[in-house]
mmCIF file of C-alpha atoms in Angstrom:
data_model
loop_
_atom_site.group_PDB
_atom_site.id
_atom_site.type_symbol
_atom_site.label_atom_id
_atom_site.label_comp_id
_atom_site.label_asym_id
_atom_site.label_seq_id
_atom_site.Cartn_x
_atom_site.Cartn_y
_atom_site.Cartn_z
ATOM 1 C CA MET A 1 -0.003 0.064 -0.025
ATOM 2 C CA LEU A 2 2.234 2.825 1.068
ATOM 3 C CA ARG A 3 5.779 3.000 -0.920
ATOM 4 C CA LEU A 4 8.729 4.943 -0.107
ATOM 5 C CA TYR A 5 9.960 7.011 -3.553
ATOM 6 C CA LYS A 6 12.883 9.621 -4.084
ATOM 7 C CA LEU A 7 11.986 13.098 -3.160
ATOM 8 C CA LYS A 8 13.689 13.971 -6.834
ATOM 9 C CA ASP A 9 11.265 12.009 -8.317
ATOM 10 C CA TYR A 10 7.939 14.298 -7.313
ATOM 11 C CA ASN A 11 6.698 16.251 -9.895
ATOM 12 C CA PHE A 12 7.179 19.755 -8.278
ATOM 13 C CA ARG A 13 5.963 21.682 -11.115
ATOM 14 C CA LEU A 14 2.487 20.342 -10.593
ATOM 15 C CA ILE A 15 2.801 21.105 -6.841
ATOM 16 C CA LEU A 16 4.197 24.662 -7.658
ATOM 17 C CA TRP A 17 0.978 25.492 -9.661
ATOM 18 C CA ILE A 18 -1.232 24.200 -7.179
ATOM 19 C CA LEU A 19 0.004 26.005 -4.332
ATOM 20 C CA ALA A 20 0.003 29.290 -6.331
ATOM 21 C CA LEU A 21 -3.495 28.837 -6.879
ATOM 22 C CA SER A 22 -4.126 28.169 -3.397
ATOM 23 C CA VAL A 23 -2.413 31.273 -2.318
ATOM 24 C CA ILE A 24 -4.135 33.329 -4.696
ATOM 25 C CA GLY A 25 -7.397 31.640 -3.419
ATOM 26 C CA VAL A 26 -6.955 32.526 0.363
ATOM 27 C CA LEU A 27 -6.457 35.886 -1.095
ATOM 28 C CA LEU A 28 -9.554 36.119 -2.988
ATOM 29 C CA VAL A 29 -11.604 34.542 -0.413
ATOM 30 C CA GLY A 30 -10.138 36.686 2.324
ATOM 31 C CA SER A 31 -11.271 39.666 0.175
ATOM 32 C CA ALA A 32 -14.629 38.395 -0.534
ATOM 33 C CA ASP A 33 -15.351 37.366 2.830
ATOM 34 C CA ALA A 34 -12.687 38.032 5.838
ATOM 35 C CA SER A 35 -14.526 35.626 8.145
ATOM 36 C CA LEU A 36 -13.836 32.730 5.910
ATOM 37 C CA GLN A 37 -10.344 33.375 5.076
ATOM 38 C CA MET A 38 -8.721 31.101 7.908
ATOM 39 C CA HIS A 39 -11.396 28.204 7.011
ATOM 40 C CA GLN A 40 -9.723 28.358 3.263
ATOM 41 C CA VAL A 41 -6.210 28.262 4.980
ATOM 42 C CA LEU A 42 -6.965 25.413 7.130
ATOM 43 C CA GLY A 43 -9.016 23.567 4.295
ATOM 44 C CA ILE A 44 -5.766 24.158 2.162
ATOM 45 C CA LEU A 45 -3.367 22.690 5.002
ATOM 46 C CA LEU A 46 -5.528 19.628 5.197
ATOM 47 C CA GLY A 47 -5.783 19.008 1.471
ATOM 48 C CA ILE A 48 -1.665 19.357 1.320
ATOM 49 C CA GLY A 49 -1.910 16.551 4.018
ATOM 50 C CA LEU A 50 -4.169 14.545 1.655
ATOM 51 C CA MET A 51 -2.175 15.095 -1.200
ATOM 52 C CA VAL A 52 1.183 13.976 0.122
ATOM 53 C CA VAL A 53 -0.653 10.886 1.910
ATOM 54 C CA PHE A 54 -2.399 9.775 -1.218
ATOM 55 C CA SER A 55 0.963 10.600 -3.621
ATOM 56 C CA LEU A 56 2.395 7.645 -1.239
ATOM 57 C CA ILE A 57 -0.287 5.207 -1.694
ATOM 58 C CA ASP A 58 0.234 2.764 -4.753
ATOM 59 C CA PHE A 59 -2.559 3.821 -7.053
ATOM 60 C CA SER A 60 -2.993 0.246 -8.517
ATOM 61 C CA TRP A 61 -3.444 -0.785 -4.754
ATOM 62 C CA ILE A 62 -6.445 1.385 -4.426
ATOM 63 C CA LEU A 63 -8.033 0.002 -7.598
ATOM 64 C CA ASN A 64 -7.994 -3.341 -6.138
ATOM 65 C CA PHE A 65 -10.928 -1.998 -4.535
ATOM 66 C CA TYR A 66 -12.886 -0.432 -7.388
ATOM 67 C CA TRP A 67 -16.296 -2.030 -6.797
ATOM 68 C CA ILE A 68 -16.189 -1.042 -3.366
ATOM 69 C CA LEU A 69 -15.486 2.566 -4.504
ATOM 70 C CA TYR A 70 -18.685 2.339 -6.677
ATOM 71 C CA VAL A 71 -20.646 1.062 -3.833
ATOM 72 C CA ALA A 72 -19.282 3.712 -1.715
ATOM 73 C CA THR A 73 -20.072 6.239 -4.197
ATOM 74 C CA LEU A 74 -23.876 5.137 -4.812
ATOM 75 C CA GLY A 75 -24.331 5.063 -0.824
ATOM 76 C CA LEU A 76 -22.836 8.363 -0.790
ATOM 77 C CA LEU A 77 -25.227 9.999 -3.595
ATOM 78 C CA PHE A 78 -28.137 8.040 -1.760
ATOM 79 C CA LEU A 79 -27.416 9.250 1.641
ATOM 80 C CA VAL A 80 -27.500 13.151 0.526
ATOM 81 C CA LEU A 81 -31.253 12.293 -1.023
ATOM 82 C CA VAL A 82 -32.343 10.898 2.453
ATOM 83 C CA ILE A 83 -30.853 12.980 4.920
ATOM 84 C CA GLY A 84 -29.310 15.680 2.870
ATOM 85 C CA TRP A 85 -29.425 19.321 3.840
ATOM 86 C CA SER A 86 -31.265 21.198 1.530
ATOM 87 C CA THR A 87 -31.007 24.673 0.281
ATOM 88 C CA ASN A 88 -32.313 26.846 -2.578
ATOM 89 C CA GLY A 89 -34.760 23.963 -3.723
ATOM 90 C CA ALA A 90 -31.440 21.713 -4.161
ATOM 91 C CA GLN A 91 -30.381 18.907 -1.575
ATOM 92 C CA ARG A 92 -26.993 18.602 -2.131
ATOM 93 C CA TRP A 93 -25.226 18.650 1.455
ATOM 94 C CA ILE A 94 -24.988 16.242 4.457
ATOM 95 C CA ASP A 95 -24.698 18.575 7.686
ATOM 96 C CA LEU A 96 -21.722 16.659 9.594
ATOM 97 C CA GLY A 97 -22.255 18.815 12.573
ATOM 98 C CA PHE A 98 -19.124 20.903 12.252
ATOM 99 C CA VAL A 99 -19.029 21.170 8.631
ATOM 100 C CA ARG A 100 -21.391 20.511 5.704
ATOM 101 C CA PHE A 101 -20.247 17.839 2.900
ATOM 102 C CA GLN A 102 -21.048 17.699 -0.698
ATOM 103 C CA PRO A 103 -20.701 14.375 -1.674
ATOM 104 C CA VAL A 104 -20.705 14.923 -5.322
ATOM 105 C CA GLU A 105 -17.323 15.987 -5.377
ATOM 106 C CA LEU A 106 -15.802 13.361 -3.953
ATOM 107 C CA ALA A 107 -18.066 10.950 -6.165
ATOM 108 C CA LYS A 108 -16.511 12.585 -9.139
ATOM 109 C CA ILE A 109 -13.092 11.243 -7.827
ATOM 110 C CA LEU A 110 -14.254 7.918 -7.068
ATOM 111 C CA LEU A 111 -16.137 7.499 -10.012
ATOM 112 C CA ILE A 112 -12.616 8.088 -11.856
ATOM 113 C CA LEU A 113 -10.843 5.310 -9.860
ATOM 114 C CA PHE A 114 -13.693 2.723 -10.347
ATOM 115 C CA PHE A 115 -13.772 3.442 -14.211
ATOM 116 C CA ALA A 116 -10.122 3.765 -14.865
ATOM 117 C CA ARG A 117 -9.722 -0.095 -13.219
ATOM 118 C CA TYR A 118 -12.961 -1.126 -15.303
ATOM 119 C CA PHE A 119 -11.756 0.399 -18.434
ATOM 120 C CA MET A 120 -8.320 -1.363 -18.295
ATOM 121 C CA LYS A 121 -9.845 -4.587 -17.118
ATOM 122 C CA HIS A 122 -12.467 -4.601 -20.179
ATOM 123 C CA ALA A 123 -9.866 -2.684 -22.669
ATOM 124 C CA HIS A 124 -10.263 -5.259 -25.418
ATOM 125 C CA GLU A 125 -13.756 -5.137 -25.097
ATOM 126 C CA LEU A 126 -14.834 -1.856 -24.810
ATOM 127 C CA ASN A 127 -16.632 -1.528 -28.328
ATOM 128 C CA LYS A 128 -18.724 -4.794 -28.066
ATOM 129 C CA PRO A 129 -22.503 -4.065 -27.358
ATOM 130 C CA ARG A 130 -22.690 -6.243 -24.012
ATOM 131 C CA ILE A 131 -19.540 -4.168 -22.593
ATOM 132 C CA MET A 132 -21.226 -0.663 -23.891
ATOM 133 C CA ILE A 133 -24.541 -1.656 -22.320
ATOM 134 C CA ARG A 134 -22.986 -2.565 -19.098
ATOM 135 C CA ILE A 135 -20.908 0.697 -18.783
ATOM 136 C CA ALA A 136 -24.087 2.676 -19.903
ATOM 137 C CA ALA A 137 -25.722 1.245 -16.710
ATOM 138 C CA LEU A 138 -22.992 1.711 -14.649
ATOM 139 C CA ILE A 139 -22.467 5.510 -15.382
ATOM 140 C CA GLY A 140 -26.190 5.942 -15.722
ATOM 141 C CA LEU A 141 -27.108 5.060 -12.110
ATOM 142 C CA PRO A 142 -24.890 7.579 -10.367
ATOM 143 C CA LEU A 143 -26.020 10.316 -12.825
ATOM 144 C CA ALA A 144 -29.376 9.482 -12.129
ATOM 145 C CA LEU A 145 -28.501 9.918 -8.566
ATOM 146 C CA ILE A 146 -26.688 13.352 -8.929
ATOM 147 C CA PHE A 147 -29.543 14.888 -11.557
ATOM 148 C CA VAL A 148 -32.508 14.329 -8.749
ATOM 149 C CA GLU A 149 -30.640 16.397 -6.158
ATOM 150 C CA PRO A 150 -31.052 18.245 -8.532
ATOM 151 C CA ASP A 151 -27.850 19.009 -9.682
ATOM 152 C CA LEU A 152 -27.650 19.855 -13.447
ATOM 153 C CA LYS A 153 -24.089 21.261 -13.782
ATOM 154 C CA ASN A 154 -22.629 18.258 -12.053
ATOM 155 C CA THR A 155 -24.465 15.830 -14.203
ATOM 156 C CA ILE A 156 -23.164 17.703 -17.311
ATOM 157 C CA THR A 157 -19.725 18.118 -16.181
ATOM 158 C CA PHE A 158 -19.119 14.217 -15.042
ATOM 159 C CA THR A 159 -20.955 12.726 -18.455
ATOM 160 C CA ALA A 160 -18.242 15.112 -20.198
ATOM 161 C CA VAL A 161 -15.437 13.709 -18.113
ATOM 162 C CA PHE A 162 -16.747 10.494 -18.599
ATOM 163 C CA CYS A 163 -16.858 10.684 -22.348
ATOM 164 C CA ILE A 164 -13.429 11.736 -22.596
ATOM 165 C CA MET A 165 -11.789 8.816 -20.179
ATOM 166 C CA TYR A 166 -13.800 6.411 -22.583
ATOM 167 C CA PHE A 167 -12.274 8.043 -25.647
ATOM 168 C CA VAL A 168 -9.026 7.803 -23.959
ATOM 169 C CA ALA A 169 -9.683 4.294 -22.884
ATOM 170 C CA GLY A 170 -10.259 2.990 -26.658
ATOM 171 C CA LEU A 171 -13.387 3.980 -28.072
ATOM 172 C CA SER A 172 -14.007 3.803 -31.665
ATOM 173 C CA TYR A 173 -14.448 6.871 -33.730
ATOM 174 C CA ARG A 174 -17.452 5.591 -35.316
ATOM 175 C CA PHE A 175 -19.220 5.058 -32.257
ATOM 176 C CA ILE A 176 -18.296 8.946 -31.195
ATOM 177 C CA ILE A 177 -19.646 9.939 -34.921
ATOM 178 C CA VAL A 178 -22.914 7.949 -34.446
ATOM 179 C CA VAL A 179 -23.201 9.280 -30.918
ATOM 180 C CA LEU A 180 -22.787 12.823 -31.943
ATOM 181 C CA ALA A 181 -25.283 12.864 -34.971
ATOM 182 C CA ILE A 182 -27.771 11.270 -32.182
ATOM 183 C CA LEU A 183 -27.065 14.030 -29.630
ATOM 184 C CA ILE A 184 -27.496 16.963 -31.876
ATOM 185 C CA PRO A 185 -30.768 16.435 -32.433
ATOM 186 C CA VAL A 186 -31.766 15.421 -29.150
ATOM 187 C CA GLY A 187 -30.308 18.567 -27.880
ATOM 188 C CA THR A 188 -32.358 20.456 -30.134
ATOM 189 C CA ILE A 189 -35.418 18.770 -29.192
ATOM 190 C CA PHE A 190 -34.434 19.123 -25.645
ATOM 191 C CA ILE A 191 -33.880 23.192 -26.013
ATOM 192 C CA SER A 192 -37.659 23.145 -27.541
ATOM 193 C CA ILE A 193 -39.062 21.414 -24.887
ATOM 194 C CA VAL A 194 -37.364 23.779 -22.191
ATOM 195 C CA LYS A 195 -38.812 26.664 -23.730
ATOM 196 C CA GLN A 196 -42.072 25.395 -22.791
ATOM 197 C CA PRO A 197 -43.735 26.951 -19.773
ATOM 198 C CA ASP A 198 -45.245 23.725 -18.747
ATOM 199 C CA GLN A 199 -42.125 21.531 -19.191
ATOM 200 C CA THR A 200 -41.092 19.144 -16.121
ATOM 201 C CA LEU A 201 -37.654 18.223 -17.204
ATOM 202 C CA LEU A 202 -35.968 20.666 -15.113
ATOM 203 C CA GLN A 203 -36.657 22.674 -12.099
ATOM 204 C CA ASP A 204 -38.118 26.051 -12.611
ATOM 205 C CA TYR A 205 -35.136 27.806 -11.211
ATOM 206 C CA GLN A 206 -33.127 25.892 -13.850
ATOM 207 C CA ARG A 207 -35.306 26.578 -17.049
ATOM 208 C CA ASN A 208 -34.997 30.281 -16.246
ATOM 209 C CA ARG A 209 -31.231 30.545 -16.165
ATOM 210 C CA ILE A 210 -31.120 29.146 -19.432
ATOM 211 C CA MET A 211 -34.067 31.086 -20.864
ATOM 212 C CA ALA A 212 -32.231 34.417 -19.166
ATOM 213 C CA PHE A 213 -28.978 32.940 -21.232
ATOM 214 C CA ILE A 214 -31.001 32.404 -24.265
ATOM 215 C CA TYR A 215 -33.425 35.499 -24.179
ATOM 216 C CA PRO A 216 -31.151 37.972 -22.073
ATOM 217 C CA ASP A 217 -33.514 40.932 -23.202
ATOM 218 C CA LYS A 218 -36.735 39.811 -22.250
ATOM 219 C CA GLU A 219 -38.230 41.629 -19.190
ATOM 220 C CA GLU A 220 -39.565 38.729 -17.471
ATOM 221 C CA TYR A 221 -36.206 36.877 -17.322
ATOM 222 C CA LYS A 222 -33.795 40.167 -16.432
ATOM 223 C CA ASP A 223 -33.502 39.106 -12.975
ATOM 224 C CA ASN A 224 -32.123 36.219 -13.603
ATOM 225 C CA ASN A 225 -29.093 37.716 -15.117
ATOM 226 C CA THR A 226 -28.516 40.402 -12.426
ATOM 227 C CA GLN A 227 -25.540 38.428 -11.128
ATOM 228 C CA GLN A 228 -23.674 37.724 -14.134
ATOM 229 C CA ASN A 229 -24.440 41.071 -15.439
ATOM 230 C CA ASN A 230 -22.771 42.718 -12.200
ATOM 231 C CA SER A 231 -20.448 40.043 -12.402
ATOM 232 C CA VAL A 232 -19.443 41.148 -15.771
ATOM 233 C CA ASN A 233 -19.147 44.775 -14.955
ATOM 234 C CA ALA A 234 -17.052 43.995 -12.050
ATOM 235 C CA ILE A 235 -14.533 42.237 -13.863
ATOM 236 C CA GLY A 236 -14.632 44.897 -16.381
ATOM 237 C CA SER A 237 -14.017 47.497 -13.853
ATOM 238 C CA GLY A 238 -10.895 46.079 -12.523
ATOM 239 C CA GLN A 239 -9.178 47.007 -16.007
ATOM 240 C CA LEU A 240 -5.338 46.167 -16.382
ATOM 241 C CA MET A 241 -4.061 46.072 -12.889
ATOM 242 C CA GLY A 242 -7.251 45.738 -10.583
ATOM 243 C CA LYS A 243 -8.496 48.090 -7.998
ATOM 244 C CA GLY A 244 -6.447 46.132 -5.209
ATOM 245 C CA LEU A 245 -7.299 43.433 -2.957
ATOM 246 C CA ASN A 246 -9.378 44.306 0.053
ATOM 247 C CA ASN A 247 -9.988 47.720 -1.678
ATOM 248 C CA SER A 248 -12.721 50.279 0.062
ATOM 249 C CA ASP A 249 -14.331 51.030 -3.359
ATOM 250 C CA VAL A 250 -18.123 51.093 -2.153
ATOM 251 C CA SER A 251 -19.097 50.490 -5.911
ATOM 252 C CA SER A 252 -17.471 47.635 -5.895
ATOM 253 C CA ALA A 253 -19.367 44.259 -6.463
ATOM 254 C CA ASN A 254 -17.534 42.801 -3.191
ATOM 255 C CA LYS A 255 -18.142 45.301 -1.031
ATOM 256 C CA GLY A 256 -21.401 46.546 -2.086
ATOM 257 C CA ASN A 257 -23.022 43.015 -2.041
ATOM 258 C CA PHE A 258 -23.606 43.102 -5.672
ATOM 259 C CA ILE A 259 -22.995 39.196 -6.285
ATOM 260 C CA PRO A 260 -24.215 36.435 -4.049
ATOM 261 C CA GLU A 261 -21.958 33.823 -3.019
ATOM 262 C CA ILE A 262 -19.089 35.910 -4.433
ATOM 263 C CA GLN A 263 -16.790 33.717 -2.396
ATOM 264 C CA THR A 264 -17.499 30.437 -4.230
ATOM 265 C CA ASP A 265 -19.181 30.290 -7.865
ATOM 266 C CA PHE A 266 -18.313 34.426 -8.879
ATOM 267 C CA ILE A 267 -14.799 34.148 -6.908
ATOM 268 C CA PHE A 268 -13.387 35.209 -10.706
ATOM 269 C CA ALA A 269 -15.540 38.354 -10.618
ATOM 270 C CA VAL A 270 -13.267 39.268 -7.563
ATOM 271 C CA ALA A 271 -10.394 38.437 -9.387
ATOM 272 C CA GLY A 272 -11.231 40.652 -12.368
ATOM 273 C CA GLU A 273 -12.114 43.384 -9.982
ATOM 274 C CA GLU A 274 -9.186 43.249 -7.784
ATOM 275 C CA ILE A 275 -6.088 41.823 -9.786
ATOM 276 C CA GLY A 276 -7.308 43.202 -12.916
ATOM 277 C CA PHE A 277 -6.705 41.557 -16.336
ATOM 278 C CA LEU A 278 -3.499 40.385 -15.637
ATOM 279 C CA GLY A 279 -4.016 38.874 -12.290
ATOM 280 C CA SER A 280 -7.214 36.892 -14.106
ATOM 281 C CA SER A 281 -4.795 35.972 -16.887
ATOM 282 C CA GLY A 282 -2.157 34.412 -14.231
ATOM 283 C CA ILE A 283 -5.278 32.014 -12.755
ATOM 284 C CA ILE A 284 -6.320 31.276 -16.301
ATOM 285 C CA ILE A 285 -2.648 30.155 -17.266
ATOM 286 C CA LEU A 286 -2.022 28.301 -13.807
ATOM 287 C CA LEU A 287 -5.189 26.257 -14.286
ATOM 288 C CA LEU A 288 -3.960 25.395 -17.843
ATOM 289 C CA LEU A 289 -0.564 24.151 -16.576
ATOM 290 C CA VAL A 290 -2.101 22.224 -14.105
ATOM 291 C CA VAL A 291 -4.393 20.436 -16.647
ATOM 292 C CA MET A 292 -1.380 20.294 -18.951
ATOM 293 C CA GLU A 293 1.045 18.880 -15.889
ATOM 294 C CA CYS A 294 -1.790 16.190 -15.545
ATOM 295 C CA LEU A 295 -1.736 15.368 -19.265
ATOM 296 C CA TYR A 296 1.879 15.204 -19.256
ATOM 297 C CA VAL A 297 2.055 12.509 -16.561
ATOM 298 C CA SER A 298 -0.776 10.750 -18.279
ATOM 299 C CA ARG A 299 1.574 10.089 -21.116
ATOM 300 C CA ARG A 300 4.133 8.004 -19.088
ATOM 301 C CA ALA A 301 1.712 6.231 -16.869
ATOM 302 C CA LYS A 302 2.711 2.858 -16.727
ATOM 303 C CA ASP A 303 -0.517 1.585 -17.662
ATOM 304 C CA LEU A 304 -3.730 2.126 -19.030
ATOM 305 C CA SER A 305 -5.425 2.927 -15.373
ATOM 306 C CA GLY A 306 -2.745 5.534 -14.439
ATOM 307 C CA VAL A 307 -3.321 7.089 -18.321
ATOM 308 C CA ILE A 308 -7.321 7.168 -17.448
ATOM 309 C CA ILE A 309 -6.819 8.913 -13.901
ATOM 310 C CA CYS A 310 -4.685 11.418 -15.031
ATOM 311 C CA THR A 311 -6.996 12.347 -17.789
ATOM 312 C CA GLY A 312 -9.889 12.292 -15.546
ATOM 313 C CA VAL A 313 -8.862 14.575 -13.083
ATOM 314 C CA ALA A 314 -7.545 17.127 -15.743
ATOM 315 C CA ALA A 315 -10.986 16.932 -17.422
ATOM 316 C CA VAL A 316 -12.721 17.849 -14.169
ATOM 317 C CA ILE A 317 -10.242 20.820 -13.400
ATOM 318 C CA ALA A 318 -10.887 21.748 -17.008
ATOM 319 C CA PHE A 319 -14.761 21.574 -17.441
ATOM 320 C CA GLN A 320 -14.990 23.208 -14.025
ATOM 321 C CA SER A 321 -12.398 26.000 -14.527
ATOM 322 C CA PHE A 322 -14.162 26.623 -17.882
ATOM 323 C CA ILE A 323 -17.967 26.757 -16.467
ATOM 324 C CA ASN A 324 -16.903 29.108 -13.541
ATOM 325 C CA ILE A 325 -14.919 31.485 -15.767
ATOM 326 C CA GLY A 326 -17.659 31.167 -18.618
ATOM 327 C CA VAL A 327 -20.796 31.952 -16.079
ATOM 328 C CA ALA A 328 -18.708 34.884 -14.639
ATOM 329 C CA THR A 329 -18.065 36.351 -17.883
ATOM 330 C CA GLY A 330 -21.704 35.714 -19.070
ATOM 331 C CA LEU A 331 -20.535 33.387 -21.579
ATOM 332 C CA LEU A 332 -22.883 30.546 -20.111
ATOM 333 C CA PRO A 333 -25.825 30.105 -18.339
ATOM 334 C CA ASN A 334 -25.577 30.924 -14.557
ATOM 335 C CA THR A 335 -24.713 27.865 -12.356
ATOM 336 C CA GLY A 336 -23.235 27.283 -9.208
ATOM 337 C CA THR A 337 -19.249 25.779 -10.130
ATOM 338 C CA PRO A 338 -16.773 26.658 -7.835
ATOM 339 C CA LEU A 339 -13.100 27.485 -9.269
ATOM 340 C CA PRO A 340 -10.615 24.589 -8.732
ATOM 341 C CA PHE A 341 -8.474 25.528 -5.640
ATOM 342 C CA VAL A 342 -9.742 28.974 -6.050
ATOM 343 C CA SER A 343 -12.850 29.127 -4.809
ATOM 344 C CA TYR A 344 -14.212 28.580 -0.985
ATOM 345 C CA GLY A 345 -16.110 25.338 -0.606
ATOM 346 C CA LEU A 346 -13.924 22.601 1.623
ATOM 347 C CA SER A 347 -15.748 19.407 -0.086
ATOM 348 C CA SER A 348 -14.463 20.562 -3.621
ATOM 349 C CA LEU A 349 -11.032 21.922 -2.273
ATOM 350 C CA GLU A 350 -10.283 18.305 -0.468
ATOM 351 C CA SER A 351 -11.417 16.185 -3.088
ATOM 352 C CA GLN A 352 -9.324 18.426 -5.780
ATOM 353 C CA PHE A 353 -6.304 17.792 -3.547
ATOM 354 C CA ILE A 354 -7.087 14.145 -3.240
ATOM 355 C CA GLY A 355 -7.147 13.743 -7.174
ATOM 356 C CA ILE A 356 -3.529 15.600 -7.428
ATOM 357 C CA GLY A 357 -2.290 13.322 -4.899
ATOM 358 C CA ILE A 358 -3.220 10.273 -6.936
ATOM 359 C CA VAL A 359 -1.912 12.073 -10.135
ATOM 360 C CA LEU A 360 1.292 12.461 -8.260
ATOM 361 C CA ASN A 361 1.443 8.577 -7.334
ATOM 362 C CA VAL A 362 0.905 7.875 -10.967
ATOM 363 C CA GLY A 363 3.935 10.532 -11.823
ATOM 364 C CA LEU A 364 5.949 8.645 -9.263
ATOM 365 C CA GLN A 365 5.569 4.839 -11.310
ATOM 366 C CA SER A 366 5.967 6.424 -14.705
ATOM 367 C CA LYS A 367 7.335 3.977 -17.289
ATOM 368 C CA VAL A 368 10.701 6.120 -17.483
ATOM 369 C CA ARG A 369 11.293 5.390 -13.953
ATOM 370 C CA LEU A 370 10.167 2.282 -13.437
ATOM 371 C CA SER A 371 12.872 0.955 -16.469
ATOM 372 C CA ASN A 372 15.081 2.835 -14.462
ATOM 373 C CA VAL A 373 14.512 0.812 -11.485
ATOM 374 C CA ARG A 374 14.551 -2.238 -13.262
ATOM 375 C CA ARG A 375 17.933 -1.367 -15.019
ATOM 376 C CA GLU A 376 19.467 -0.650 -11.660
ATOM 377 C CA GLN A 377 18.052 -3.807 -10.198
ATOM 378 C CA ASN A 378 19.651 -5.813 -13.284
ATOM 379 C CA LYS A 379 22.933 -3.794 -12.558
ATOM 380 C CA ARG A 380 23.002 -4.842 -8.966
ATOM 381 C CA HIS A 381 22.038 -8.515 -9.661
ATOM 382 C CA THR A 382 25.044 -8.704 -12.124
ATOM 383 C CA ARG A 383 27.266 -7.150 -9.472
ATOM 384 C CA LYS A 384 26.115 -9.582 -7.291
ATOM 385 C CA LEU A 385 26.471 -12.564 -9.613
ATOM 386 C CA ASN A 386 30.272 -11.466 -10.606
ATOM 387 C CA ARG A 387 31.245 -10.984 -6.918
ATOM 388 C CA ARG A 388 30.056 -14.867 -6.277
ATOM 389 C CA TYR A 389 31.819 -15.736 -9.408
ATOM 390 C CA ASP A 390 34.872 -13.673 -8.246
ATOM 391 C CA ARG A 391 34.837 -15.568 -4.852
ATOM 392 C CA ARG A 392 34.289 -19.173 -6.031
ATOM 393 C CA ARG A 393 37.354 -18.768 -8.602
ATOM 394 C CA ASP A 394 39.361 -17.242 -5.941
#
């Protein structure tokens, strides 16, 4: 389970990018709500501890329990529907007394691990109808539990992540073309149904957000665009260098309370206003570097499961970043998604650190390092045989 590795083999570039994002997150969360800054610091310290621990655990050993991970995921998602804490019409949290925990964030990592092992086990059968139906059922069940919370954004996010992992595992191009040919008209039909006032596919607040995005100038939907409009104005007001952290400008989105939950879903608005275009671009570049580093590790992974794990973690970070920044800048419909390693939210933060820890372990067992280890073992074995031969000759 626990293995000793050489310090020089750690991917310190990835750790550096993560720590840089975390420090920026602490500063921005503190500026958004000073009472939460220490919570964010403690969350990052706990996350770093989890990252180090999981970087030392052989990921192949964890994957031996892949069915336990899957059942645990279903149990957590079902539990939140039974005893979950509800707010704004959504039941997504479990109240542990000292903290509220969002199971879907941990479920993303657990499902990545499960499908990494499952795809590798059935690597030569992934395009057979029997296996494809089984895989569809395995992903469909947790997605259904997430959807009924309701949590449309995470349903869409993990569906996209799952598709990327399946493609990396060896899904046929022909099947992808067929799926796209089906999804495009299905998506068109879905939007046409959502436009109907009496539709039952989505909750009213979900429909209103989509309608506000499609028809931003309609009077009946303008209230749903207030947050995003204020966010865009805040980002624009920061200009090149920003107004500075913890500025006292009463017209700021932060100090004027123009954007609810600014420390989580709209943390990028704080970044745009207070550290400007340059600081916001720096956050995007750091997130891109994290994703690229995970993909780099995936190319050197010792087996297919390592490739899928790194790709899955990279996809989660990339999609959540795209959605969070897209919402804050008005490019996407309003939906609550934290910005990885920057937004306040301990469930998301700890899960992301766990994911990075596992990626680090994949890197520690890369094909290049394993071949070097075997080469060194062979050299030692050869020297040992030579010494035995010399003793016998003497």
